XYZ file of N, CA and C in Angstrom:
327
model
N -17.545 -3.840 -17.875
C -17.025 -3.641 -16.289
C -15.273 -3.621 -17.614
N -14.324 -2.478 -17.116
C -13.341 -2.082 -17.703
C -11.827 -2.064 -16.593
N -11.322 -2.759 -17.412
C -10.209 -3.298 -16.905
C -8.858 -1.999 -16.605
N -8.562 -1.109 -15.695
C -7.838 0.007 -15.575
C -7.236 1.008 -14.724
N -5.929 1.918 -14.481
C -5.319 2.417 -12.590
C -6.670 3.551 -12.411
N -6.566 3.423 -11.607
C -7.405 3.902 -10.228
C -5.979 5.427 -9.022
N -6.156 6.307 -9.607
C -4.975 7.283 -8.535
C -5.600 7.085 -7.740
N -5.052 6.862 -5.991
C -5.390 7.409 -4.864
C -4.286 8.587 -3.916
N -4.298 9.758 -3.995
C -3.641 10.124 -3.240
C -4.004 10.348 -1.765
N -3.374 9.969 -0.340
C -2.720 9.606 0.330
C -2.156 11.002 1.062
N -2.697 12.445 2.009
C -2.160 13.178 2.419
C -0.966 12.885 2.910
N -0.809 14.564 3.605
C 0.604 14.500 3.625
C 0.799 13.813 5.635
N -0.420 13.880 6.254
C -0.998 13.866 7.766
C -1.762 13.110 7.473
N -1.929 11.007 7.907
C -3.276 11.127 7.287
C -3.181 10.464 9.145
N -4.719 10.622 9.474
C -5.166 10.233 11.138
C -5.816 8.855 11.009
N -5.341 7.702 12.209
C -7.160 6.541 12.223
C -8.207 7.077 12.186
N -8.629 8.265 12.384
C -10.436 8.635 12.239
C -10.573 8.846 10.311
N -9.581 9.202 9.549
C -9.353 8.829 7.802
C -9.357 7.432 7.020
N -9.149 7.131 7.785
C -8.691 5.381 7.663
C -10.439 5.165 6.982
N -11.051 5.452 7.651
C -12.252 4.845 7.530
C -13.283 5.035 6.058
N -12.979 6.354 6.152
C -13.449 7.726 4.588
C -12.337 7.790 3.719
N -11.711 6.697 3.385
C -9.888 6.387 2.779
C -10.756 5.525 2.020
N -11.143 4.444 2.313
C -11.470 3.561 2.396
C -12.322 3.466 1.805
N -13.842 3.675 2.213
C -14.930 4.059 0.968
C -15.229 4.991 0.034
N -14.098 5.500 -0.120
C -13.888 6.326 -1.127
C -13.337 5.090 -2.229
N -12.066 4.753 -1.255
C -11.640 3.533 -2.908
C -12.975 2.736 -3.121
N -13.529 2.531 -2.520
C -14.242 1.110 -3.107
C -15.606 1.577 -3.399
N -15.617 3.353 -3.162
C -16.567 4.096 -4.165
C -15.983 3.942 -5.406
N -15.476 3.545 -5.570
C -14.906 4.114 -7.097
C -14.287 2.663 -7.470
N -13.958 1.346 -7.324
C -13.428 0.457 -7.756
C -14.895 -0.323 -7.678
N -16.323 0.400 -6.912
C -17.363 -0.643 -6.867
C -18.432 -0.540 -8.440
N -18.434 -1.941 -8.931
C -18.634 -1.814 -10.514
C -17.818 -2.587 -11.574
N -16.244 -2.600 -10.617
C -15.245 -3.135 -11.929
C -14.931 -3.979 -11.399
N -13.836 -4.470 -12.583
C -12.912 -5.350 -12.276
C -11.340 -5.478 -12.439
N -10.541 -5.981 -11.688
C -8.962 -5.909 -12.556
C -8.290 -4.433 -13.328
N -9.106 -4.780 -11.803
C -8.347 -2.874 -11.781
C -6.847 -2.899 -10.944
N -5.851 -1.815 -11.298
C -4.518 -1.169 -10.676
C -5.093 0.203 -9.206
N -5.202 0.322 -8.305
C -4.870 1.165 -7.535
C -3.865 1.443 -7.503
N -3.411 2.949 -7.786
C -1.718 3.274 -7.973
C -1.801 4.451 -6.492
N -1.496 4.256 -5.178
C -1.429 4.966 -4.216
C -0.511 5.580 -4.280
N -0.413 7.569 -4.182
C 0.397 8.104 -4.429
C 0.565 8.784 -2.596
N 1.383 8.455 -2.137
C 2.490 8.737 -1.664
C 3.113 9.952 -1.190
N 4.113 9.965 -2.164
C 4.667 11.611 -2.118
C 4.465 12.322 -1.657
N 3.252 12.631 -0.907
C 3.025 14.174 0.506
C 2.900 14.216 1.272
N 2.901 12.126 1.737
C 3.206 11.970 3.351
C 4.267 13.360 3.556
N 4.286 13.185 4.172
C 5.635 13.901 5.180
C 6.483 13.790 6.546
N 5.855 12.834 7.178
C 6.168 12.202 7.989
C 5.375 11.045 8.681
N 6.037 9.390 7.144
C 5.237 8.808 8.044
C 5.587 7.785 9.200
N 4.469 7.435 9.798
C 4.950 6.809 10.866
C 3.795 4.799 10.697
N 3.870 4.953 11.665
C 2.792 3.734 11.647
C 0.952 3.522 11.323
N 0.578 4.586 11.553
C -0.405 4.667 10.879
C -0.905 4.938 9.083
N 0.248 5.781 9.250
C 0.767 5.713 7.592
C 0.470 3.926 6.793
N 1.390 3.407 7.201
C 1.350 2.081 6.951
C -0.155 1.300 7.252
N -0.163 1.431 8.716
C -1.578 0.946 8.739
C -2.800 0.889 7.926
N -3.077 2.496 6.841
C -3.541 3.247 5.791
C -3.374 2.886 4.824
N -2.380 2.769 4.568
C -2.253 2.077 2.864
C -2.490 0.040 3.245
N -2.247 -0.186 4.400
C -3.382 -2.164 4.326
C -4.276 -1.907 4.155
N -4.589 -1.301 5.493
C -6.675 -1.203 4.793
C -6.817 -0.967 3.020
N -5.985 -0.079 2.666
C -6.477 0.547 1.319
C -5.929 -0.560 0.809
N -5.030 -2.097 1.171
C -4.645 -3.036 0.106
C -5.971 -4.147 0.055
N -6.480 -4.032 1.574
C -8.076 -4.974 1.480
C -8.637 -4.573 0.907
N -9.035 -2.906 1.309
C -10.355 -2.652 0.084
C -10.450 -3.198 -1.268
N -9.003 -2.956 -2.159
C -8.611 -2.735 -3.186
C -9.147 -4.711 -3.841
N -8.792 -5.770 -2.729
C -8.817 -6.888 -2.786
C -9.842 -7.298 -2.720
N -10.357 -7.021 -1.593
C -12.232 -7.171 -2.253
C -12.921 -6.764 -2.829
N -12.584 -5.819 -4.261
C -13.277 -5.280 -4.979
C -12.314 -6.359 -5.846
N -11.570 -6.866 -5.957
C -10.643 -7.333 -7.190
C -9.823 -7.145 -7.678
N -9.438 -5.975 -7.337
C -8.517 -5.648 -7.636
C -6.172 -5.318 -6.689
N -5.471 -4.198 -7.518
C -4.599 -4.504 -6.706
C -3.630 -3.515 -6.511
N -3.369 -2.819 -5.051
C -2.478 -1.542 -4.940
C -0.955 -1.858 -5.387
N -1.170 -0.387 -5.546
C 0.513 -0.761 -6.086
C 0.793 0.953 -5.246
N 2.260 1.239 -4.048
C 2.393 1.977 -3.661
C 3.118 2.841 -4.790
N 2.901 4.180 -4.344
C 4.178 4.615 -5.725
C 4.467 5.742 -5.273
N 6.354 7.070 -5.106
C 6.324 7.701 -4.193
C 6.888 7.727 -2.696
N 7.285 6.349 -2.269
C 6.991 5.905 -0.744
C 8.388 6.874 -1.095
N 8.984 7.939 0.677
C 10.389 7.639 0.636
C 10.996 6.714 1.326
N 12.736 6.836 1.923
C 12.823 5.382 1.946
C 12.237 5.548 3.853
N 11.920 6.213 4.376
C 11.227 6.300 5.823
C 10.591 5.231 5.628
N 9.740 6.054 4.816
C 8.328 4.937 5.081
C 7.992 3.318 4.434
N 9.494 3.219 3.213
C 9.759 1.903 3.060
C 10.710 1.044 3.759
N 10.981 1.134 4.895
C 11.752 1.619 6.258
C 10.625 0.988 7.238
N 9.350 1.358 6.856
C 8.511 1.140 8.140
C 8.090 0.550 7.097
N 7.498 0.458 6.305
C 6.516 -1.489 5.409
C 7.346 -2.169 5.902
N 9.313 -2.251 5.474
C 10.185 -3.115 5.939
C 9.703 -4.215 7.038
N 9.971 -3.158 8.189
C 9.700 -2.991 9.618
C 8.928 -4.079 9.736
N 8.062 -3.634 8.817
C 6.171 -4.495 9.839
C 5.902 -5.016 8.723
N 6.774 -5.972 8.138
C 7.038 -7.063 7.751
C 5.882 -6.847 6.411
N 4.881 -5.964 5.715
C 4.886 -6.151 5.050
C 4.994 -5.101 3.508
N 5.891 -5.564 2.977
C 6.963 -5.043 1.926
C 6.048 -5.857 1.192
N 6.385 -7.261 1.620
C 5.420 -8.319 0.134
C 3.760 -7.740 0.202
N 3.303 -7.567 0.710
C 1.939 -6.806 0.897
C 1.630 -4.959 0.313
N 3.076 -4.113 -0.039
C 2.495 -3.203 -0.637
C 3.736 -3.577 -1.398
N 3.811 -3.589 -2.342
C 4.835 -3.311 -3.483
C 4.719 -2.414 -3.622
N 5.997 -1.968 -4.895
C 6.143 -0.169 -4.514
C 6.646 -0.378 -6.188
N 5.689 0.381 -6.816
C 6.348 0.936 -8.265
C 7.252 1.029 -8.880
N 7.997 0.237 -9.797
C 8.910 0.585 -10.361
C 10.407 0.353 -8.914
N 9.576 -0.519 -8.564
C 10.900 -1.337 -7.615
C 11.001 -2.942 -7.739
N 12.127 -3.427 -8.293
C 12.079 -5.104 -7.873
C 12.219 -5.431 -6.636
N 11.444 -6.638 -6.239
C 11.511 -6.848 -5.067
C 13.420 -7.339 -4.853
N 13.091 -7.158 -3.109
C 14.901 -7.065 -2.806
C 15.320 -9.071 -3.012
N 16.400 -9.401 -3.252
C 16.694 -10.710 -3.091
C 17.376 -10.565 -1.749
N 16.500 -11.683 -1.056
C 16.663 -12.202 0.197
C 17.408 -14.359 -0.472
N 18.424 -14.198 0.801
C 19.275 -15.008 1.839
C 18.366 -16.628 1.226
N 18.711 -17.151 0.969
C 18.201 -19.044 1.114
C 18.594 -18.485 2.380
N 17.389 -20.013 3.544
C 17.742 -20.410 5.072
C 19.053 -20.611 5.097
N 19.056 -21.200 5.682
C 20.229 -22.628 5.485
C 20.597 -23.173 7.152
N 20.320 -24.811 6.848
C 20.099 -25.127 7.487
C 21.684 -24.980 8.495
N 20.898 -25.869 9.910
C 22.491 -25.809 11.310
C 23.825 -26.837 10.834
N 24.086 -26.056 11.203
C 25.779 -27.380 11.162
C 25.912 -27.245 12.064
């Protein structure tokens, strides 16, 4: 078993019907491997929407089931905003980006 990076590109427009095929493709590529990193390139996504984020989340779950982790690369500002709005910014890390600093919760005064 070898550890390396696997690249997977998401098409410009993805539909819910595409998700099972993308996940199956990723599962096939990860089968029998351990400790891989999946680099999911979304630079080609023209109009990101909730389905795009759902696709990334499902790909992340597929990667985790096979002992790999998924990193998103090429995300534009709109896709990053959607990911953050849906509360998945921690689950879908961006390659080359540092996590944003969050304020510590404050007590009631």
